[in-house]
PDB file of C-alpha atoms in Angstrom:
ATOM      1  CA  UNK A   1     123.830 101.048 110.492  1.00 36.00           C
ATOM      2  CA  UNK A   2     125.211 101.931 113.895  1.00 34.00           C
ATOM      3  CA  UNK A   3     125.677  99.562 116.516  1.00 34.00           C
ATOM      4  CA  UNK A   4     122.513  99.820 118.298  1.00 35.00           C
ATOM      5  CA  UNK A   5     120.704  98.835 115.061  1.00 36.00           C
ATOM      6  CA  UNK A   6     121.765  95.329 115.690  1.00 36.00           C
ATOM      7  CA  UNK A   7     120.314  94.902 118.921  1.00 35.00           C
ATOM      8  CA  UNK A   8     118.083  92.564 120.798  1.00 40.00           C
ATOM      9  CA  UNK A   9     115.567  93.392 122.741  1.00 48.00           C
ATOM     10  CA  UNK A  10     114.670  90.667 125.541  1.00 41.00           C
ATOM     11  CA  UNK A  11     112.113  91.504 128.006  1.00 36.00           C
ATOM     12  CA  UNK A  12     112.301  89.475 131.122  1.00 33.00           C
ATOM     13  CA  UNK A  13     109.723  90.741 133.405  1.00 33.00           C
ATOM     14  CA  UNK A  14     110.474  94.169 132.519  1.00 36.00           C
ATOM     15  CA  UNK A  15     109.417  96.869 134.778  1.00 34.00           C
ATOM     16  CA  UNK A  16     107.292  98.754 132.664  1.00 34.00           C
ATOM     17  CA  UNK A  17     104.858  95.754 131.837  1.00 32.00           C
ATOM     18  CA  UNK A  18     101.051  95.648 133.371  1.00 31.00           C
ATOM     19  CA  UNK A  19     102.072  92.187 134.504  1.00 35.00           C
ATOM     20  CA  UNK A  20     105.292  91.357 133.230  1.00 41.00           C
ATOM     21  CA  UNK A  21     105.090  87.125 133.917  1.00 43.00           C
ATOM     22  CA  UNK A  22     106.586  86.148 130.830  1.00 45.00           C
ATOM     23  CA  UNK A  23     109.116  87.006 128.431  1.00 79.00           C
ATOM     24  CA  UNK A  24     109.620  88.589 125.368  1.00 91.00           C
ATOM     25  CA  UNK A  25     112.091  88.086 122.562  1.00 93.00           C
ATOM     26  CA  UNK A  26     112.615  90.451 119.708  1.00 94.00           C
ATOM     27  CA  UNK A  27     115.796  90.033 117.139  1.00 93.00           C
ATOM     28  CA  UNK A  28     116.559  91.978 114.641  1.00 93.00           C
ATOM     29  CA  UNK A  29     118.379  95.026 113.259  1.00 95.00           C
ATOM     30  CA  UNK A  30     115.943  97.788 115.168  1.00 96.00           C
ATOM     31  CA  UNK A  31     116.084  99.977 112.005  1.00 97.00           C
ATOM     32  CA  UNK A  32     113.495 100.824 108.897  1.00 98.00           C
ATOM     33  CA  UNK A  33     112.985  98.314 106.398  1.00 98.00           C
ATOM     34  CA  UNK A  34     113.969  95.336 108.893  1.00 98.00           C
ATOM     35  CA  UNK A  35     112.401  91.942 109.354  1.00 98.00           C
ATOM     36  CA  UNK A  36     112.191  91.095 113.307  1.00 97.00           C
ATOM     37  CA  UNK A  37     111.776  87.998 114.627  1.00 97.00           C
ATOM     38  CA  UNK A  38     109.965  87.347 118.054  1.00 96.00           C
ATOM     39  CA  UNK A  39     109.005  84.608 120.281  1.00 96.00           C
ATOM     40  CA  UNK A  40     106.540  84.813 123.100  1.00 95.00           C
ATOM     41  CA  UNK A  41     104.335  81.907 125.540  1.00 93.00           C
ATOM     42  CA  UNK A  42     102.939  79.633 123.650  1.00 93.00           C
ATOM     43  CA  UNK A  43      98.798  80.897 123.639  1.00 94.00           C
ATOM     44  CA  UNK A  44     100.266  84.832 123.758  1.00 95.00           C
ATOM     45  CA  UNK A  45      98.338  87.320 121.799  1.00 96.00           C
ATOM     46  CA  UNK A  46     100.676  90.017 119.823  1.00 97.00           C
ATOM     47  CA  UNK A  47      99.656  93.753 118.415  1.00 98.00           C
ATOM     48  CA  UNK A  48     101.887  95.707 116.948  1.00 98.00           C
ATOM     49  CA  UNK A  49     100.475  99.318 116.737  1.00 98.00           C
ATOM     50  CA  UNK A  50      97.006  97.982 118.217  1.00 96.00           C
ATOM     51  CA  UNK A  51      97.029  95.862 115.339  1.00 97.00           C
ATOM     52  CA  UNK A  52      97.093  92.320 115.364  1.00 98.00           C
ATOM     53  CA  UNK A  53     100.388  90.312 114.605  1.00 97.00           C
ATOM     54  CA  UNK A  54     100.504  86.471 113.372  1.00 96.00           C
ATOM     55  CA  UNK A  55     101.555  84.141 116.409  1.00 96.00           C
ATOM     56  CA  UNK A  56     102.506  80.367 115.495  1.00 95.00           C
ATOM     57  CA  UNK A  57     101.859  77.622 117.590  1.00 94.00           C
ATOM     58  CA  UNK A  58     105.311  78.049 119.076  1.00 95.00           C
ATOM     59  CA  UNK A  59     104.781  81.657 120.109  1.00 95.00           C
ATOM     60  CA  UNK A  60     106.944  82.501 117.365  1.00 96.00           C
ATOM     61  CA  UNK A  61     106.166  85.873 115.186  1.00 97.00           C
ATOM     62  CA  UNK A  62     107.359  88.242 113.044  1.00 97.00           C
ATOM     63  CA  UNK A  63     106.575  91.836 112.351  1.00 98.00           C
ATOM     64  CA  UNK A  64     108.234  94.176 109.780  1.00 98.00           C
ATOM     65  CA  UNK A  65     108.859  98.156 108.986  1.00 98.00           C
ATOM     66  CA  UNK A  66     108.561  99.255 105.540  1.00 98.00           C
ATOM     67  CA  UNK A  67     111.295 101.669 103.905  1.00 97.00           C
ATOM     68  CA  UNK A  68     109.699 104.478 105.356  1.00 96.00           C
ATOM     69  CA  UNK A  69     108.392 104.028 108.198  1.00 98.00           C
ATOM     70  CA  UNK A  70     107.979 105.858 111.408  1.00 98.00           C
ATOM     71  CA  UNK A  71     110.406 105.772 113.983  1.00 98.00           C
ATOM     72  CA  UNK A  72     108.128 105.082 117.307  1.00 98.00           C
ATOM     73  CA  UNK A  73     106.267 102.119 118.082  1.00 98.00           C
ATOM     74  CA  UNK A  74     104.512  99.610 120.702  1.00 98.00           C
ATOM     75  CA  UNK A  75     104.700  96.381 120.986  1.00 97.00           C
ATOM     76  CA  UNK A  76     101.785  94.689 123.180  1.00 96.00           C
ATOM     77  CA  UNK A  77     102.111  91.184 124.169  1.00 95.00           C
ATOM     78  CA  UNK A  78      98.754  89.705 126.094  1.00 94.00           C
ATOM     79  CA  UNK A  79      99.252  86.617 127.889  1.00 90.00           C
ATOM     80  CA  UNK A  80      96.987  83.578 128.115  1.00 86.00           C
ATOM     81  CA  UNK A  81      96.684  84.139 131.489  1.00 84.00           C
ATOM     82  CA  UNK A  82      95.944  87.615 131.104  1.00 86.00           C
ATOM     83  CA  UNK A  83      99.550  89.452 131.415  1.00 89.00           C
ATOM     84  CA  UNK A  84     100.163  92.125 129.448  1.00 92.00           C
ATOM     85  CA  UNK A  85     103.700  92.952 128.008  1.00 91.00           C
ATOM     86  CA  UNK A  86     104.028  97.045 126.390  1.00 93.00           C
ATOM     87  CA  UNK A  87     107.513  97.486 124.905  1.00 94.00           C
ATOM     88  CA  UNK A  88     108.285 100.871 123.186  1.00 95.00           C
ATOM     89  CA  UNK A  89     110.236 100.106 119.888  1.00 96.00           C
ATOM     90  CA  UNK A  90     112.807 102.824 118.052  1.00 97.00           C
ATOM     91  CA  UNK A  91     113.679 102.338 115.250  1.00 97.00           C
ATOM     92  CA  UNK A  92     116.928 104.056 113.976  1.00 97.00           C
ATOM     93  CA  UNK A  93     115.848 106.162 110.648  1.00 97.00           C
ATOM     94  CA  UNK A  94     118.029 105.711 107.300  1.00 97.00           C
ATOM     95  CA  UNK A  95     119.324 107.700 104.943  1.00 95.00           C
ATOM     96  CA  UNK A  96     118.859 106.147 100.896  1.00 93.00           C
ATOM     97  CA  UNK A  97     121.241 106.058  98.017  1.00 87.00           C
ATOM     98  CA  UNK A  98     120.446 107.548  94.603  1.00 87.00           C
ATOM     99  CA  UNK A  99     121.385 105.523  92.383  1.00 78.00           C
ATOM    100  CA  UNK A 100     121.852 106.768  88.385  1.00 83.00           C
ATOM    101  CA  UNK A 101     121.408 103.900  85.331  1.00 81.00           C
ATOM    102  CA  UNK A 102     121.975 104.883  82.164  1.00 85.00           C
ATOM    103  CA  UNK A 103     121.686 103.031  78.642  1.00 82.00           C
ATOM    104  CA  UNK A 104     118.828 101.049  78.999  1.00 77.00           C
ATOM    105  CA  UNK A 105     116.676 100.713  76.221  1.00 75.00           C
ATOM    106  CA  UNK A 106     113.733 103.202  76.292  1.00 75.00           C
ATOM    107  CA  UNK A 107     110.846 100.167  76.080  1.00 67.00           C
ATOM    108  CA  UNK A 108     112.493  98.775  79.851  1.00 65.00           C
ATOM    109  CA  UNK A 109     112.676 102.250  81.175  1.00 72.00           C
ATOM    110  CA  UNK A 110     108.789 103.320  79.509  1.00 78.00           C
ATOM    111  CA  UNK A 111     107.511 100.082  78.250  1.00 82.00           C
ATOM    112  CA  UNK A 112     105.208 100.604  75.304  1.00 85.00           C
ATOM    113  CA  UNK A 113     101.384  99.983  75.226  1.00 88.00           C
ATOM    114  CA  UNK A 114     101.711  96.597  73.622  1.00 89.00           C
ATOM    115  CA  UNK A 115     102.918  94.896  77.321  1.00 91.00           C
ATOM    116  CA  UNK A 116     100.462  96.257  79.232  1.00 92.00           C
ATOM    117  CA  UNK A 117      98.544  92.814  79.207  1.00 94.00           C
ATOM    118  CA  UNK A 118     101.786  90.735  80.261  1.00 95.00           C
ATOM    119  CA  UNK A 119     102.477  93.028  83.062  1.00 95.00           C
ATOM    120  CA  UNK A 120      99.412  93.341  84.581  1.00 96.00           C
ATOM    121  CA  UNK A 121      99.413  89.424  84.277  1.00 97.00           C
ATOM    122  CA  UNK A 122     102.961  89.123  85.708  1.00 98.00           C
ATOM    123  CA  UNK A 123     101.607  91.422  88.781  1.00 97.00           C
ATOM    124  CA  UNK A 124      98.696  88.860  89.512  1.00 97.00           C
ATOM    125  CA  UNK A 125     101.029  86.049  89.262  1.00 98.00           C
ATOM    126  CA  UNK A 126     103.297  87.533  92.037  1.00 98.00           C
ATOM    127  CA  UNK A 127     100.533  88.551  94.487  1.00 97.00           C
ATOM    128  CA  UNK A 128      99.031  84.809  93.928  1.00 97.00           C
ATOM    129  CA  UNK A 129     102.676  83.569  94.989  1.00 97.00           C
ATOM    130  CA  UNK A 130     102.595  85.744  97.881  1.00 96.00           C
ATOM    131  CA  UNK A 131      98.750  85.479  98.177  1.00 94.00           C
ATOM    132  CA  UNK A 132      99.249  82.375 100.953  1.00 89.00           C
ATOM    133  CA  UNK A 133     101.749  81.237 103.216  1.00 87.00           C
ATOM    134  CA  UNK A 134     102.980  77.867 104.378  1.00 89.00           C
ATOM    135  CA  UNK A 135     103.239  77.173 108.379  1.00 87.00           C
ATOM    136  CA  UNK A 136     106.704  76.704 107.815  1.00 92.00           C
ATOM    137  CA  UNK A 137     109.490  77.977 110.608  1.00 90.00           C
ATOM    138  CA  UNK A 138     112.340  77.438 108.966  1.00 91.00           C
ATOM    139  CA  UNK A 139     112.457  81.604 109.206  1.00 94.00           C
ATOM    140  CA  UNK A 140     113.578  81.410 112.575  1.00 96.00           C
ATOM    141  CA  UNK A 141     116.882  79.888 111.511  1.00 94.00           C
ATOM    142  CA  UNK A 142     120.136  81.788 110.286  1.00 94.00           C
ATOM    143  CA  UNK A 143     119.310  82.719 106.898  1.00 97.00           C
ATOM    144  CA  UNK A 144     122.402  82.599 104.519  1.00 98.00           C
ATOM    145  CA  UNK A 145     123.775  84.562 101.202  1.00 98.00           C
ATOM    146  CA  UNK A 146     122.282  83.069  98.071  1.00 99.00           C
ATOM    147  CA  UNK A 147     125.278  83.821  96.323  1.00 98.00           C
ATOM    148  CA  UNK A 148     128.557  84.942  96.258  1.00 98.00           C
ATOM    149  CA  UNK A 149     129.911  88.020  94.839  1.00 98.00           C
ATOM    150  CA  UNK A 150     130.082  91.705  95.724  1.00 98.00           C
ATOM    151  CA  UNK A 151     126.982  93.808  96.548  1.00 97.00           C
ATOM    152  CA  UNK A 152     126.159  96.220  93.558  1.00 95.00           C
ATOM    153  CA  UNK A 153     122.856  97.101  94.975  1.00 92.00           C
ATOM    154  CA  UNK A 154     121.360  98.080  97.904  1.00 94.00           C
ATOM    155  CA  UNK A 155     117.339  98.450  99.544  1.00 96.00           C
ATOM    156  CA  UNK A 156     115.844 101.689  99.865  1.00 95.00           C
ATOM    157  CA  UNK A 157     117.989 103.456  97.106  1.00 92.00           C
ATOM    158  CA  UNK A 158     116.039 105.715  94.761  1.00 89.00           C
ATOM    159  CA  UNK A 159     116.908 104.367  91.218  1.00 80.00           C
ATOM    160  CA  UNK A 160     116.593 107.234  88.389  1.00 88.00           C
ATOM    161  CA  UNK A 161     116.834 105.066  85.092  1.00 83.00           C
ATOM    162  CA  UNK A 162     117.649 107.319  82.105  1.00 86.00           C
ATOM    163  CA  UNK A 163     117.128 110.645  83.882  1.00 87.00           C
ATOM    164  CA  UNK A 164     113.858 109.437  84.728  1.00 85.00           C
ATOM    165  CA  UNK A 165     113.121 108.667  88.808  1.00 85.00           C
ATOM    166  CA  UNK A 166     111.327 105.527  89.617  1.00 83.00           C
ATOM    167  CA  UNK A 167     110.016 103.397  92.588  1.00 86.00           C
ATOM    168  CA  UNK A 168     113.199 102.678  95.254  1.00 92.00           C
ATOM    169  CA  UNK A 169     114.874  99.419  94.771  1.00 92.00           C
ATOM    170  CA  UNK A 170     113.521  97.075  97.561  1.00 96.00           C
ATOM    171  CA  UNK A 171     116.335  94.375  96.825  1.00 97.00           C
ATOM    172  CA  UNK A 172     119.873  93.522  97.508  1.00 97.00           C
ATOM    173  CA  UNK A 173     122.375  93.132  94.390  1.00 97.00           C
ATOM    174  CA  UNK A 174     125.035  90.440  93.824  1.00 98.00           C
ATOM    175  CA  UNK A 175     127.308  90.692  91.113  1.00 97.00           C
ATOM    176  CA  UNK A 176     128.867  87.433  89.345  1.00 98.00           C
ATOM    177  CA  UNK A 177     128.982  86.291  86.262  1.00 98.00           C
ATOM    178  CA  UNK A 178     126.454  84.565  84.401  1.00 98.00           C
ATOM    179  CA  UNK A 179     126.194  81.018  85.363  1.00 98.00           C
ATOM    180  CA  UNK A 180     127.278  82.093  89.219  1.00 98.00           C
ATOM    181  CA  UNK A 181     125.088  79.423  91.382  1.00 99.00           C
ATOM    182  CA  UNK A 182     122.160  80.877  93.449  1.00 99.00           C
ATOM    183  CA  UNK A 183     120.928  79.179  96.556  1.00 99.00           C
ATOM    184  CA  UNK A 184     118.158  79.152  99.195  1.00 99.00           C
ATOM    185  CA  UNK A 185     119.252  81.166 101.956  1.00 98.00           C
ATOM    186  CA  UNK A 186     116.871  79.056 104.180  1.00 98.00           C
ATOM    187  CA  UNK A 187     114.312  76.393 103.560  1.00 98.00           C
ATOM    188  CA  UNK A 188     111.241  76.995 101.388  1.00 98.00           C
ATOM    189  CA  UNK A 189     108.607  76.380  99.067  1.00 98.00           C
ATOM    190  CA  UNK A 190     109.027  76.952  95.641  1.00 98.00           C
ATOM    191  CA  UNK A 191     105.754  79.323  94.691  1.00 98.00           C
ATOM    192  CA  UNK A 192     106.620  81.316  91.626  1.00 98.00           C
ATOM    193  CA  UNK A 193     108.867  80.150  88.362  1.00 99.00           C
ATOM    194  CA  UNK A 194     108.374  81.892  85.372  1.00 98.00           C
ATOM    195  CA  UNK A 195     109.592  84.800  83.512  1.00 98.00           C
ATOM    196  CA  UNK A 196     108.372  88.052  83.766  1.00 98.00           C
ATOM    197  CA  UNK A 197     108.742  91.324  81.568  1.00 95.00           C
ATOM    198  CA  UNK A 198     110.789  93.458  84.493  1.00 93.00           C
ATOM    199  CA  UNK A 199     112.395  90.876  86.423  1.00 97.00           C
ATOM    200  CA  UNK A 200     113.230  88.014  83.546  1.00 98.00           C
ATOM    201  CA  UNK A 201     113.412  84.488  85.071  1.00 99.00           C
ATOM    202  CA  UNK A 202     111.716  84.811  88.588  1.00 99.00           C
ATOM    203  CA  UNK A 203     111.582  82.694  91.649  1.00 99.00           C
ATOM    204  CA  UNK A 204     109.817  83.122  94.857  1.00 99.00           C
ATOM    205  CA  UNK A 205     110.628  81.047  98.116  1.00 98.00           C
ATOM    206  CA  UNK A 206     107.504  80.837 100.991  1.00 98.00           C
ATOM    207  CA  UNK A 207     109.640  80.729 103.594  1.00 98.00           C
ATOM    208  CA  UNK A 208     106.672  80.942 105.843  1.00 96.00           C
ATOM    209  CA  UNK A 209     104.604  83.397 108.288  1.00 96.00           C
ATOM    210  CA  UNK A 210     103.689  85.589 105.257  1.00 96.00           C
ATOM    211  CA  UNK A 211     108.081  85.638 104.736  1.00 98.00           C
ATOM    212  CA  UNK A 212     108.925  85.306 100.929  1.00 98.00           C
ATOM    213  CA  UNK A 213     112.137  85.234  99.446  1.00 99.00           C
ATOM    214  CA  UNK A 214     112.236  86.266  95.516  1.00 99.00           C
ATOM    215  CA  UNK A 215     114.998  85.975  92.937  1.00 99.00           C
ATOM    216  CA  UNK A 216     115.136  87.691  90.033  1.00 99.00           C
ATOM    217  CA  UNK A 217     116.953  88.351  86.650  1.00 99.00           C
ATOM    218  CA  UNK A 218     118.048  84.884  87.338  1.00 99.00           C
ATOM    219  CA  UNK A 219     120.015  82.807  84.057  1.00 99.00           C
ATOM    220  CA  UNK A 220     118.317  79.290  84.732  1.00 99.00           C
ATOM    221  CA  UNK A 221     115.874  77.991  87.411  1.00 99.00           C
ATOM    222  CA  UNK A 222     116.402  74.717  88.547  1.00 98.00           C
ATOM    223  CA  UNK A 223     112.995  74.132  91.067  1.00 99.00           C
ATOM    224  CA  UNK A 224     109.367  74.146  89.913  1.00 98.00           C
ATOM    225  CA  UNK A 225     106.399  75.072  91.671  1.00 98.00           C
ATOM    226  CA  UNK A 226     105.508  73.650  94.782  1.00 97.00           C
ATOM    227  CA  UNK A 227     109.194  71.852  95.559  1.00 98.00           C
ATOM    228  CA  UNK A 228     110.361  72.236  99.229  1.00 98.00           C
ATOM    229  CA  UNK A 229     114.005  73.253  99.015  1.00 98.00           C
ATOM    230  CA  UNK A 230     116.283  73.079 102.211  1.00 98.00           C
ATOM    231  CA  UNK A 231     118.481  75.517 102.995  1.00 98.00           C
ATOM    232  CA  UNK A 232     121.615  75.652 100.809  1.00 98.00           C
ATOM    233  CA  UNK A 233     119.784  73.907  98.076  1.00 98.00           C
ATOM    234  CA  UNK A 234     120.533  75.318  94.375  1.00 99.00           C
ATOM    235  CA  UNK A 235     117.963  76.824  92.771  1.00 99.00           C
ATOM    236  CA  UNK A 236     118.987  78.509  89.718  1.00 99.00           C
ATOM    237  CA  UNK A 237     121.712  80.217  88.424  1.00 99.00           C
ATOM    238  CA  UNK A 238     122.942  84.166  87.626  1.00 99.00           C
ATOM    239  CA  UNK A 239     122.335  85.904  84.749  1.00 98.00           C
ATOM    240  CA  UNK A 240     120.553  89.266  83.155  1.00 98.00           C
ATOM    241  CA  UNK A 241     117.062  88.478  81.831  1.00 98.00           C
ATOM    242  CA  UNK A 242     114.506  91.116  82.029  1.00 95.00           C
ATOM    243  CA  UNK A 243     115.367  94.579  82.473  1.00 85.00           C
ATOM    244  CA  UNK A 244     119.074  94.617  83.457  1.00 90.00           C
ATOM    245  CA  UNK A 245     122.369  96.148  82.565  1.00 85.00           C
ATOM    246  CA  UNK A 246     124.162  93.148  83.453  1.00 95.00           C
ATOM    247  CA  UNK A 247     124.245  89.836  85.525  1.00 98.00           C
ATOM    248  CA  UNK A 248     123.458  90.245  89.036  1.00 98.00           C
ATOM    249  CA  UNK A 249     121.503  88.555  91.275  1.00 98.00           C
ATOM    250  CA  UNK A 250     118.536  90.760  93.194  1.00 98.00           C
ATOM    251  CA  UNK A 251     117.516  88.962  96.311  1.00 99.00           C
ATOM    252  CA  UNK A 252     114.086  90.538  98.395  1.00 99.00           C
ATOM    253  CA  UNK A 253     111.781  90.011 101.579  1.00 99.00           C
ATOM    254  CA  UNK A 254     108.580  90.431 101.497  1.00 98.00           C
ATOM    255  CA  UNK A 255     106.161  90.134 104.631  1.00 98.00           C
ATOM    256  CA  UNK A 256     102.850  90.142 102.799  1.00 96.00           C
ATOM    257  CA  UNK A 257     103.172  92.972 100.613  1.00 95.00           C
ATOM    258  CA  UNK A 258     105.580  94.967 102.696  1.00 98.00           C
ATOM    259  CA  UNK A 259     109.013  95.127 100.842  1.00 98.00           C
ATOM    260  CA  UNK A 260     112.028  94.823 103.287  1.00 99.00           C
ATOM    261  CA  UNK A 261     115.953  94.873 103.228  1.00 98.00           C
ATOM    262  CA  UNK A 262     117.618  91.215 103.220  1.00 98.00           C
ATOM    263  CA  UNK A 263     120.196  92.483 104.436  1.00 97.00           C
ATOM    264  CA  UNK A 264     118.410  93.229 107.876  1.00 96.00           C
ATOM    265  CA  UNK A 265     118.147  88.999 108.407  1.00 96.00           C
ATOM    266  CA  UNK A 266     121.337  88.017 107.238  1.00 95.00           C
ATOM    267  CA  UNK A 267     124.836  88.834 108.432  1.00 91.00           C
ATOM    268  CA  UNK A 268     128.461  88.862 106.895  1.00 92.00           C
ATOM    269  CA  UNK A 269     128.941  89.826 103.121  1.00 93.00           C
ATOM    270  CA  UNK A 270     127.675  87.569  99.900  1.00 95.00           C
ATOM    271  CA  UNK A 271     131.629  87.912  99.445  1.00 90.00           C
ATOM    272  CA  UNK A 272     133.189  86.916 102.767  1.00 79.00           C
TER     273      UNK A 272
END
């Protein structure tokens, strides 16, 4: 990402606003796939595309931009008072990996008829997980590596396993060895444990604001459902379960369903 991805936009009574009274704060990387955090007057109104954005009681907000998304957008901020902020947002457009694995067995590449059931089961579990969202803020703070190692893996590439193509990966890969600690990269609750067919051992963080952290191929867990765990807190360990060629760790975002790159929130390498 160039430069300009990593931008903030701050809009202090710009001069294209209706009635520019109060500001605007948008962080991020302005890029596809990011997570952006905001902040506007406490009672503000936010739309995103005409559509209606989440505002805590703080004025504090998110909004996101799947893999693929367009490049152009407007951000409208309406004050309690009845200002109105419009901010045009570009977003710089990315270019994906391909990414080739080879040797896994065919049942994790085509899984037969007979895992149907757990799969579809394993889906409803995750979309429960993600289903609700805590009032937490903690998203607002500097989130943090979960682990250390280099990255194997990155968002958006388009993974063809055995010659076959599949859905892009939507996480970010740490390589260590089995064992390697994994940590929350900022406080959470502790929605999803369990092991599923793809992903092996599984955790998912509510980080708040519809934000979810989720872990997978992970060795051990050691949080259950419904623990809070601060920032920096261990949570399970390394390893290869599920469908993987070896142990890695693959961290993702969601914001509700939408699938974006961790590495848009968090800065430095997992092995600085």
């Amino acid at each position: 990402m160039s430069d300009a991805s990593a931008s903030q936009l701050v809009d202090e009574n710009a001069p294209n606003s209706t009635q520019a009274t109060s500001p605007l704060k948008l962080n991020g990387k302005f890029t596809q796939g990011a997570l952006l955090r905001g902040e506007v007057p406490k009672g503000s109104t936010v739309l995103l595309n005409e559509q209606p954005v989440a505002v805590n009681k703080d004025g504090k907000f998110v909004v996101g931009f799947a893999r693929d998304a367009k490049l152009n957008h407007v951000l409208t901020v309406k004050a309690a008072k009845g200002s109105v902020i419009t901010r045009e947002i570009t977003l710089e457009e990315r270019e994906y990996d391909i990414q080739r694995i080879d040797g896994l067995e065919s049942k994790m590449v085509t899984p037969p008829a007979s895992v149907t059931a757990r799969i579809n089961k394993d889906n409803r579990n995750v979309a429960k997980a993600r289903g609700n969202s805590s009032d937490l803020d903690a998203l607002f703070t500097r989130f943090e590596w979960p682990a250390k190692g280099p990255i194997t893996g990155v968002y958006g590439s388009q993974r063809i396993l055995n010659g076959v193509p599949k859905w892009p990966h939507y996480g970010v890969d740490v390589g260590a060895p089995t064992g390697t600690p994994v940590f929350a990269p900022v406080d959470g609750v502790v929605t999803l444990a369990d092991d599923l067919y793809y992903s092996g051992n599984t955790l998912i963080l509510d980080h708040g604001m519809q934000v979810f952290s989720t872990f997978l191929h992970l060795d051990t867990m050691t949080v259950n459902v419904g623990d809070y765990v601060k920032k920096g807190e261990q949570i399970g360990t390394i390893g290869a379960t599920g469908r993987a060629t070896g142990p890695h760790l693959d961290w993702r975002i969601n914001l509700g369903k939408m699938r974006l790159d961790p590495q848009t929130i968090v800065s430095g390498n997992p092995d600085d």
